[in-house]
mmCIF file of C-alpha atoms in Angstrom:
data_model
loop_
_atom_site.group_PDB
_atom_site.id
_atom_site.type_symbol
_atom_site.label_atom_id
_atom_site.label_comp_id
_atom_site.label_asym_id
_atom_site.label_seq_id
_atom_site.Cartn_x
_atom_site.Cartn_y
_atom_site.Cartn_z
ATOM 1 C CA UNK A 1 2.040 31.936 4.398
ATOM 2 C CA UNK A 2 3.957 29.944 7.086
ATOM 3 C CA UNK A 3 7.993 30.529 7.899
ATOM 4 C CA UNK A 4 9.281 26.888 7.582
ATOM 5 C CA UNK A 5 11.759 26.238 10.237
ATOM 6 C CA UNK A 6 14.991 25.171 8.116
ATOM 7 C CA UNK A 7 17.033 24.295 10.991
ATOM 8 C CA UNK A 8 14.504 21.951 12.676
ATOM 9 C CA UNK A 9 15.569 18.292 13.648
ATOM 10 C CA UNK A 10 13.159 16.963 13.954
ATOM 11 C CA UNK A 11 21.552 -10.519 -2.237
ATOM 12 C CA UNK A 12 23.585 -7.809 -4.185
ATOM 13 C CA UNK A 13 22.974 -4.337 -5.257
ATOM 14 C CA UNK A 14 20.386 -3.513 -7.519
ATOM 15 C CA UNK A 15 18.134 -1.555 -8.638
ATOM 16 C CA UNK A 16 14.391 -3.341 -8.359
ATOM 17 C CA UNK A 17 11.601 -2.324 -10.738
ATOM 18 C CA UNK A 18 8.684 -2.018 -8.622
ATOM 19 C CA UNK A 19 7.218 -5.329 -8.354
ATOM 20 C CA UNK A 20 3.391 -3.902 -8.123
ATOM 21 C CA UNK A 21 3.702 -3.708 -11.617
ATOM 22 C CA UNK A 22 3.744 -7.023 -12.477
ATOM 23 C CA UNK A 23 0.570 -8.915 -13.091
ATOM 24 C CA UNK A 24 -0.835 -11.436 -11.000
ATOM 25 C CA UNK A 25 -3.364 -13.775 -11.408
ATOM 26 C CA UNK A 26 -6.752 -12.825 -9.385
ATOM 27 C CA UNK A 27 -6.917 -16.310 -7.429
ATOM 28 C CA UNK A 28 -3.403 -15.416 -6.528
ATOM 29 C CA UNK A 29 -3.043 -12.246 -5.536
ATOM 30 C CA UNK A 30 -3.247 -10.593 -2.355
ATOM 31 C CA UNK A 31 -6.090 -7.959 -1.090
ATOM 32 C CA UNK A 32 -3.268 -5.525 -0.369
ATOM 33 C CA UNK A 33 -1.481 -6.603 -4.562
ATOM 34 C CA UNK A 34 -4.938 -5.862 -5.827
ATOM 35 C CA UNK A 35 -5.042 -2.586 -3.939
ATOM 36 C CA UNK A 36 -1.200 -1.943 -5.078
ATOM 37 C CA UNK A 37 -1.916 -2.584 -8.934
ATOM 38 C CA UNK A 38 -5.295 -0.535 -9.256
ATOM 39 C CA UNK A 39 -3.301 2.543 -7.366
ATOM 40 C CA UNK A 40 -0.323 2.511 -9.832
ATOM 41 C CA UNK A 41 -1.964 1.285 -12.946
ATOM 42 C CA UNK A 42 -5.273 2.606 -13.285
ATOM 43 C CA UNK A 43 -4.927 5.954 -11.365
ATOM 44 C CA UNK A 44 -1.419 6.136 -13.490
ATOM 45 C CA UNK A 45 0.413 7.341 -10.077
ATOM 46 C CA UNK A 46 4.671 7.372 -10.703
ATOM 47 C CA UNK A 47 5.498 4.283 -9.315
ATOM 48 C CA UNK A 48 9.241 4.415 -6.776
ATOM 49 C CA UNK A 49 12.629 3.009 -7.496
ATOM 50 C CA UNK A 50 13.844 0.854 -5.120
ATOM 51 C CA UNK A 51 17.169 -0.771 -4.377
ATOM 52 C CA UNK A 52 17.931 -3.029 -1.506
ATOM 53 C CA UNK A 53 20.859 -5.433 -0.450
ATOM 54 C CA UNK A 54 21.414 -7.726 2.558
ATOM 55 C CA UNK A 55 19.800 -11.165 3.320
ATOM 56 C CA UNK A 56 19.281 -12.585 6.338
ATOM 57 C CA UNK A 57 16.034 -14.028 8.057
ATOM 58 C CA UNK A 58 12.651 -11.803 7.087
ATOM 59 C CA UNK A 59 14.937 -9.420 5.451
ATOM 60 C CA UNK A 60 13.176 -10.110 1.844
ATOM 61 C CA UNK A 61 9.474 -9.881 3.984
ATOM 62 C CA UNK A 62 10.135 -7.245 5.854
ATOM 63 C CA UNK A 63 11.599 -4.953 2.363
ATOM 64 C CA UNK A 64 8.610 -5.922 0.706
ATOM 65 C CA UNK A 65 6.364 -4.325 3.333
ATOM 66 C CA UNK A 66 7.727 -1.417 3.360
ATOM 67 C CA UNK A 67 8.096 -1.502 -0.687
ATOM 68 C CA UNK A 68 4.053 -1.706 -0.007
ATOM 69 C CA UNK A 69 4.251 0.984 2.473
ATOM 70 C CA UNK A 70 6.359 3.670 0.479
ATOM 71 C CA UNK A 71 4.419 2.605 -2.490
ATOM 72 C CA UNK A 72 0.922 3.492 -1.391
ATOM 73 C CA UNK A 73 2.261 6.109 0.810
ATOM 74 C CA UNK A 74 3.277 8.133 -2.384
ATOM 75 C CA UNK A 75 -0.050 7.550 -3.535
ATOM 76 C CA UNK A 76 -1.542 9.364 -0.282
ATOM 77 C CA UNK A 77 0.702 12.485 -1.470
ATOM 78 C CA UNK A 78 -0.255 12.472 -4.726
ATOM 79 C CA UNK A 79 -3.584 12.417 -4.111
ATOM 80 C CA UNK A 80 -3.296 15.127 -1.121
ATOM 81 C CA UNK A 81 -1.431 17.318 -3.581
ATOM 82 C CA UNK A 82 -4.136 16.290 -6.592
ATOM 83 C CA UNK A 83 -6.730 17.967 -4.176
ATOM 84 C CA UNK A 84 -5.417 20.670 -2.114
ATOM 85 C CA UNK A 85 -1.831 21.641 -4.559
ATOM 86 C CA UNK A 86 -0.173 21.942 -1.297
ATOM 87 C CA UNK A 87 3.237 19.825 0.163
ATOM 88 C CA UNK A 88 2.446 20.385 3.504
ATOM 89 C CA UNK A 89 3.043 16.314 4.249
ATOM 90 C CA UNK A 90 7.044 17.493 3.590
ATOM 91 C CA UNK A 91 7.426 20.032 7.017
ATOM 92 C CA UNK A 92 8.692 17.380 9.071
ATOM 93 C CA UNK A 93 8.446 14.215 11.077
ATOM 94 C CA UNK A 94 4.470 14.236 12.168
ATOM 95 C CA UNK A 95 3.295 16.082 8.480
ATOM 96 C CA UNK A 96 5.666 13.070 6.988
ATOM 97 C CA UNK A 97 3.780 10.403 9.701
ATOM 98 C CA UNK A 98 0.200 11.475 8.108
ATOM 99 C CA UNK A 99 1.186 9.750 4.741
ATOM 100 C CA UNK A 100 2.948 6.717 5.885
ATOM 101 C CA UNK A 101 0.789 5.845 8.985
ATOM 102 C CA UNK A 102 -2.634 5.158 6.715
ATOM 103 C CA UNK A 103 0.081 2.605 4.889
ATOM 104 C CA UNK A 104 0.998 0.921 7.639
ATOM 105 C CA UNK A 105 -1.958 0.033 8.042
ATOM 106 C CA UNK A 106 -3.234 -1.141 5.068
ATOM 107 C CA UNK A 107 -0.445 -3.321 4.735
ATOM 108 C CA UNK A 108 0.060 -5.067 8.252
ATOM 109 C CA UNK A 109 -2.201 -6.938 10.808
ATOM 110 C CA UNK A 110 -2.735 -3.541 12.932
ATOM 111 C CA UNK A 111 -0.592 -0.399 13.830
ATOM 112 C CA UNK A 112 -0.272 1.972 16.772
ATOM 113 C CA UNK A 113 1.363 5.136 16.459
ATOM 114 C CA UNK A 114 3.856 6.442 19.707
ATOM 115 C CA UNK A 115 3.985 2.579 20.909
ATOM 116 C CA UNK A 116 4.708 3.230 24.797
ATOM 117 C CA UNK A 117 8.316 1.068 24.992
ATOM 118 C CA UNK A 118 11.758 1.142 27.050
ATOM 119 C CA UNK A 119 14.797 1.928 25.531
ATOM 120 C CA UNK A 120 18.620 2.261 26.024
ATOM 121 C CA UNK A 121 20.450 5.097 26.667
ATOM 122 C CA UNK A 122 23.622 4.843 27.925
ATOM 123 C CA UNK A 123 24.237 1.927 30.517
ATOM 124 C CA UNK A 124 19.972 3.244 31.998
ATOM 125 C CA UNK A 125 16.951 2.084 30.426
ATOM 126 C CA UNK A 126 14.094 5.292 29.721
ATOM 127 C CA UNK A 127 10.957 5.554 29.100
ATOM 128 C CA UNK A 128 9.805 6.013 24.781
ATOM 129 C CA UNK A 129 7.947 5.729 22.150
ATOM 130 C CA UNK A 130 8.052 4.153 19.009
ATOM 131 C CA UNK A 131 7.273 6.129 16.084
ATOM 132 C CA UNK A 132 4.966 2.952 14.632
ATOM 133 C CA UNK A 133 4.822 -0.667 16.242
ATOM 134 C CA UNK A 134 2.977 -3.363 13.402
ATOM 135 C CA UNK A 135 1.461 -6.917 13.983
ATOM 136 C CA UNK A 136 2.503 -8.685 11.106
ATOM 137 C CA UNK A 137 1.726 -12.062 9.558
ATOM 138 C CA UNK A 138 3.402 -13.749 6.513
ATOM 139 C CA UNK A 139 1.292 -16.587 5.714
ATOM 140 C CA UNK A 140 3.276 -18.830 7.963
ATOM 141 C CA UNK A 141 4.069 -17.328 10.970
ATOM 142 C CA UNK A 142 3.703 -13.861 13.035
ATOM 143 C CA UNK A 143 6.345 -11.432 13.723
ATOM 144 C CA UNK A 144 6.433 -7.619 14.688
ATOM 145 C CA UNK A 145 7.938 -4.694 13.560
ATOM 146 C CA UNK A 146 9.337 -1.834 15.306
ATOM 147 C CA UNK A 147 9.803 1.327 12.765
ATOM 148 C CA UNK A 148 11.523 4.894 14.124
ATOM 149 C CA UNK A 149 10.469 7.539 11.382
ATOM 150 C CA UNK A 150 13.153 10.729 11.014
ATOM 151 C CA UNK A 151 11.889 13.540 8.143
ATOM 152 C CA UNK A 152 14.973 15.494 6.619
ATOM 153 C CA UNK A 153 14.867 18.389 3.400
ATOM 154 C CA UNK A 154 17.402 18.367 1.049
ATOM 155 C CA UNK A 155 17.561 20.681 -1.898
ATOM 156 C CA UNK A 156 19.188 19.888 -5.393
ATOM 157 C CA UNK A 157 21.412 19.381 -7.507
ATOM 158 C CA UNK A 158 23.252 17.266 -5.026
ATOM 159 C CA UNK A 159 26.515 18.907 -6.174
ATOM 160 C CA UNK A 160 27.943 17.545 -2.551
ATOM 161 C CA UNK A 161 26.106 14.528 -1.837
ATOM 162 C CA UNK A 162 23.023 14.548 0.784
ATOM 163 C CA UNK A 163 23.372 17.441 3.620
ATOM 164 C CA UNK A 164 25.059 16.644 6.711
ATOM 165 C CA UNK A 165 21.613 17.244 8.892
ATOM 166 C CA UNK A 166 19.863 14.264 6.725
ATOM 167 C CA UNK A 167 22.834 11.612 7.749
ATOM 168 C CA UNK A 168 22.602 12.534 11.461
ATOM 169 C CA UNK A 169 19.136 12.009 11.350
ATOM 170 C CA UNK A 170 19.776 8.978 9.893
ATOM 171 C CA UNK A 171 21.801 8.149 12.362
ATOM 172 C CA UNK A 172 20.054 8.939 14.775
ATOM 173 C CA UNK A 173 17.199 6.833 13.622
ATOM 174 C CA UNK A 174 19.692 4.042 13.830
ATOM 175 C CA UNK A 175 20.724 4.716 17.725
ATOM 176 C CA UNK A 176 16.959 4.728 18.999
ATOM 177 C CA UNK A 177 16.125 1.032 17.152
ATOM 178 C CA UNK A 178 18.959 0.027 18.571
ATOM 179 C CA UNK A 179 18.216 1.065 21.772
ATOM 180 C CA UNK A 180 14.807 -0.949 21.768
ATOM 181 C CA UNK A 181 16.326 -4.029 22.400
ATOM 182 C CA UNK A 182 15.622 -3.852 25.925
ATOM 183 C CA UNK A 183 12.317 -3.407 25.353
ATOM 184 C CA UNK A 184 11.923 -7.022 23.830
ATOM 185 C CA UNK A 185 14.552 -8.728 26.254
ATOM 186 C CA UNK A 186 13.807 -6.516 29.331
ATOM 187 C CA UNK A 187 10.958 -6.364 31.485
ATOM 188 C CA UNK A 188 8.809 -6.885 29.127
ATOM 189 C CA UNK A 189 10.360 -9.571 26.875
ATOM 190 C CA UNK A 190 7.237 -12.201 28.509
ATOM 191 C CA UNK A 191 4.766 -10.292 25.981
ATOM 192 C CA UNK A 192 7.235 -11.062 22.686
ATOM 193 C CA UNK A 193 8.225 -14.413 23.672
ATOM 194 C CA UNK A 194 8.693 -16.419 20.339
ATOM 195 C CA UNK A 195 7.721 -13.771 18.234
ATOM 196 C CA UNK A 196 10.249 -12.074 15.773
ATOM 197 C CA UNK A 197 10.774 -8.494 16.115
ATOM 198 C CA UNK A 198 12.495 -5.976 13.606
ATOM 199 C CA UNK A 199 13.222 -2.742 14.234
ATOM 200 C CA UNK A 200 13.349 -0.655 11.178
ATOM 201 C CA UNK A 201 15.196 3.187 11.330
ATOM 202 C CA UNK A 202 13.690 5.238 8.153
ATOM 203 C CA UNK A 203 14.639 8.826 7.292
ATOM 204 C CA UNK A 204 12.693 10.545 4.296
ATOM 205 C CA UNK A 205 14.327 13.188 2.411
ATOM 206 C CA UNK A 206 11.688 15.660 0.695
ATOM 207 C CA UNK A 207 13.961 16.589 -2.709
ATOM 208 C CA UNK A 208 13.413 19.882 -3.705
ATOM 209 C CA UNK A 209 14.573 22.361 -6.525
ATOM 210 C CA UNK A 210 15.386 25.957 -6.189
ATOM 211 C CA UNK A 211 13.431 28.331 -8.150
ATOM 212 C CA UNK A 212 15.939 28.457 -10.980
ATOM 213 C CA UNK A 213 16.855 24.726 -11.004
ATOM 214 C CA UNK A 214 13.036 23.699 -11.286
ATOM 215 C CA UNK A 215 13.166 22.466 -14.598
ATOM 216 C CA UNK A 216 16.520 20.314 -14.233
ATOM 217 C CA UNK A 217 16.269 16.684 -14.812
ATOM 218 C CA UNK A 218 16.045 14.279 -12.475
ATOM 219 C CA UNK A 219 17.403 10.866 -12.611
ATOM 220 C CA UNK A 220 16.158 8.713 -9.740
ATOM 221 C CA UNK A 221 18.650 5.837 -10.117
ATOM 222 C CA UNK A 222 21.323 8.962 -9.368
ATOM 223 C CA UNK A 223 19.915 9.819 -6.392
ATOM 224 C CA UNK A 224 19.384 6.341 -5.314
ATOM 225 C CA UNK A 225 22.992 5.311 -6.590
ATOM 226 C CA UNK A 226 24.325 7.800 -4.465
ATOM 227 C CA UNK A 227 22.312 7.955 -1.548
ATOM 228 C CA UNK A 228 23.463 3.937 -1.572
ATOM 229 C CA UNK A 229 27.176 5.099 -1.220
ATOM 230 C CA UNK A 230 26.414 8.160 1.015
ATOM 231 C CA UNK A 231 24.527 6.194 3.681
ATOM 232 C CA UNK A 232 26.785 3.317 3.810
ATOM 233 C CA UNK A 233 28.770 2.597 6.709
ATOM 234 C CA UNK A 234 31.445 -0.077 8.229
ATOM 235 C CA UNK A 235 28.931 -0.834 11.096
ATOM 236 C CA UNK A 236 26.738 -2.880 10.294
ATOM 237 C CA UNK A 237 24.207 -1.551 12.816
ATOM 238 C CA UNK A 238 24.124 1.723 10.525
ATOM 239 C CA UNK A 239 24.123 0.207 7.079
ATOM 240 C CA UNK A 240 21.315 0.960 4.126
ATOM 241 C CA UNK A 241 19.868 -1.866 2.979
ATOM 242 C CA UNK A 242 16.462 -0.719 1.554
ATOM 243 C CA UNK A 243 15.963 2.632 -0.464
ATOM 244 C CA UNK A 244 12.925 3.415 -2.085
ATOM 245 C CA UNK A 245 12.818 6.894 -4.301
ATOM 246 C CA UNK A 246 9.121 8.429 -5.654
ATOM 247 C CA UNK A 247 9.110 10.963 -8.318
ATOM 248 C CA UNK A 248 6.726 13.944 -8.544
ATOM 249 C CA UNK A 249 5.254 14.005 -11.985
ATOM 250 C CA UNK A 250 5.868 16.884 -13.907
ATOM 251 C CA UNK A 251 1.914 18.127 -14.480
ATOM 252 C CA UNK A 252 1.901 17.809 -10.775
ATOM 253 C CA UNK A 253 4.883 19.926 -9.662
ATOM 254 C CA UNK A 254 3.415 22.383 -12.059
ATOM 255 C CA UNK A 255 -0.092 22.487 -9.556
ATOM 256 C CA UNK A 256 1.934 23.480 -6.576
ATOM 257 C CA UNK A 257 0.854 26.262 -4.501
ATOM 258 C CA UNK A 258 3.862 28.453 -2.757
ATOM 259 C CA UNK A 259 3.070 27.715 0.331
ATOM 260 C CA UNK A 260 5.942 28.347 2.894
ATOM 261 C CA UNK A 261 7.204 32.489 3.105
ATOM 262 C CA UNK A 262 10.343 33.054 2.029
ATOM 263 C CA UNK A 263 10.484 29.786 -0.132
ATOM 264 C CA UNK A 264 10.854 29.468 -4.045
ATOM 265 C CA UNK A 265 11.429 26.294 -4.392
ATOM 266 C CA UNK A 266 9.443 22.581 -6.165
ATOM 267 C CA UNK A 267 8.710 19.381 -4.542
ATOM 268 C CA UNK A 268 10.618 16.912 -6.736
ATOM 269 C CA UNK A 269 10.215 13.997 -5.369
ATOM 270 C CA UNK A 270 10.734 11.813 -1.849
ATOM 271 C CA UNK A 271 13.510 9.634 -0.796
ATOM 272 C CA UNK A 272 13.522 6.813 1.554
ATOM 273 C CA UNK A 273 16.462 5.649 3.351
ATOM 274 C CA UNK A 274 15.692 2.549 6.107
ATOM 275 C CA UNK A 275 18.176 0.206 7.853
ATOM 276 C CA UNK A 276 16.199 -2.786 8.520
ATOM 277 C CA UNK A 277 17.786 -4.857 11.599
ATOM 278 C CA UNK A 278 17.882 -8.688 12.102
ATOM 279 C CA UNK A 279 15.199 -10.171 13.856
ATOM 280 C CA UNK A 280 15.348 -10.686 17.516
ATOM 281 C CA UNK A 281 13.825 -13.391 19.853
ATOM 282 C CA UNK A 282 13.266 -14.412 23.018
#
């Protein structure tokens, strides 16, 4: 067994039914809807809860991707936890990366993980890398997509709300999109003239149950409702306004392996906080 490392940083409101669920005509639908609809219906995979708020432009494209994203992502843990009964994707920010990044790009034009980029610190502009940098195209036009990834642990009932280590890496999510501004209107803004760019900041939250709380319900629109309040904030540079939840079936929580020393506790499910910026241009 391996010590985890506890300490380690590494339109209104609604709640939205997952729209994969929904049937679409063949001639209609998408390569990546198809995909969607034969993960969640016919491998009967727990589909996520979202919620989202906010318009402005590519706001409802961009929250659809990454409804896309979170959806088949939960279908790479399930099926990694289907196969080896192990959480291991849950231990931090790269483990987290190894289920969203085969997402990414299944549901954009092409991906590169640890994008080489310039960012903001302070009033001096350092060298960094974005977590995942997407070509996207919409049908009518492209656009691009900055996304800096944070991985948190939170274990329930959340008798106080979400711990203070999973809003600071929130936050902190928030401060390094920010910061890539100068990498689209800086040296390099030549290479992303015309083209939209959104920078997303995501934190996910493994949920976990202690050993004697592993049979306590769950209600996912609780969580959601309430990571909605926790992670709101008067700037709007910080503000939630996409949250997608994914529930670990119950036959499946009962497969799990103990797999971290000195840890008695059940994957419940995965949580999905993003702040999705407005576009930028130049």
């Amino acid at each position: 067994m391996r010590t985890r490392e506890h300490g380690a940083l590494g339109d209104s409101r609604r709640y939205i039914p997952s729209r994969h669920i929904t049937t679409v005509p063949v001639e209609m639908a998408s390569h990546f809807q198809i995909f969607t609809i034969f993960v969640f219906l016919i491998l009967n995979i727990m589909k996520p809860i979202f919620w989202r708020k906010g318009r402005f432009p590519l706001k409802m494209i961009v929250s659809d991707l990454l409804e896309d994203v979170i959806c088949t992502a939960s279908a790479n843990a399930e099926r990694f936890i289907k196969n080896t009964k192990y959480t291991t994707f849950t231990y931090g920010e790269r483990q987290m990366t190894s289920i969203l990044a085969p997402a990414f790009h299944i549901h954009t034009d092409g991906m590169i993980l640890e994008y080489p980029s310039t960012r903001k610190r302070g009033v001096k502009n350092h060298p960094a890398r974005a977590d995942f940098y997407c070509y996207c195209h919409n049908g009518l036009k492209d656009y691009r997509i900055f996304v800096e990834l944070k991985s948190g642990y939170q274990v329930l009932p959340l008798t106080n709300g979400f711990d203070n280590v999973n809003t600071y890496l929130y936050e902190q999510a928030c401060d390094d999109i920010r910061g890539l501004i100068n990498e689209v209107r800086g040296a390099n803004r030549d290479f992303y003239s015309g083209v939209p760019v959104v920078r997303v900041g995501m934190v996910a939250i493994p949920l976990f149950s202690s050993g004697e709380d592993d049979d306590i319900k769950i209600d996912g629109k609780k969580i959601v409702k309430e990571a909605s309040k926790q992670f709101t904030y008067r700037s709007p540079d910080m503000d939630c306004n996409l949250i997608g939840y994914w529930k670990v079936d119950k036959r499946l929580r009962e497969s799990f392996k103990q797999e971290w020393e000195g840890d008695n506790c059940t994957l419940q499910g995965i949580l999905y906080v993003c702040h999705i910026m407005e576009s930028i241009t130049v």
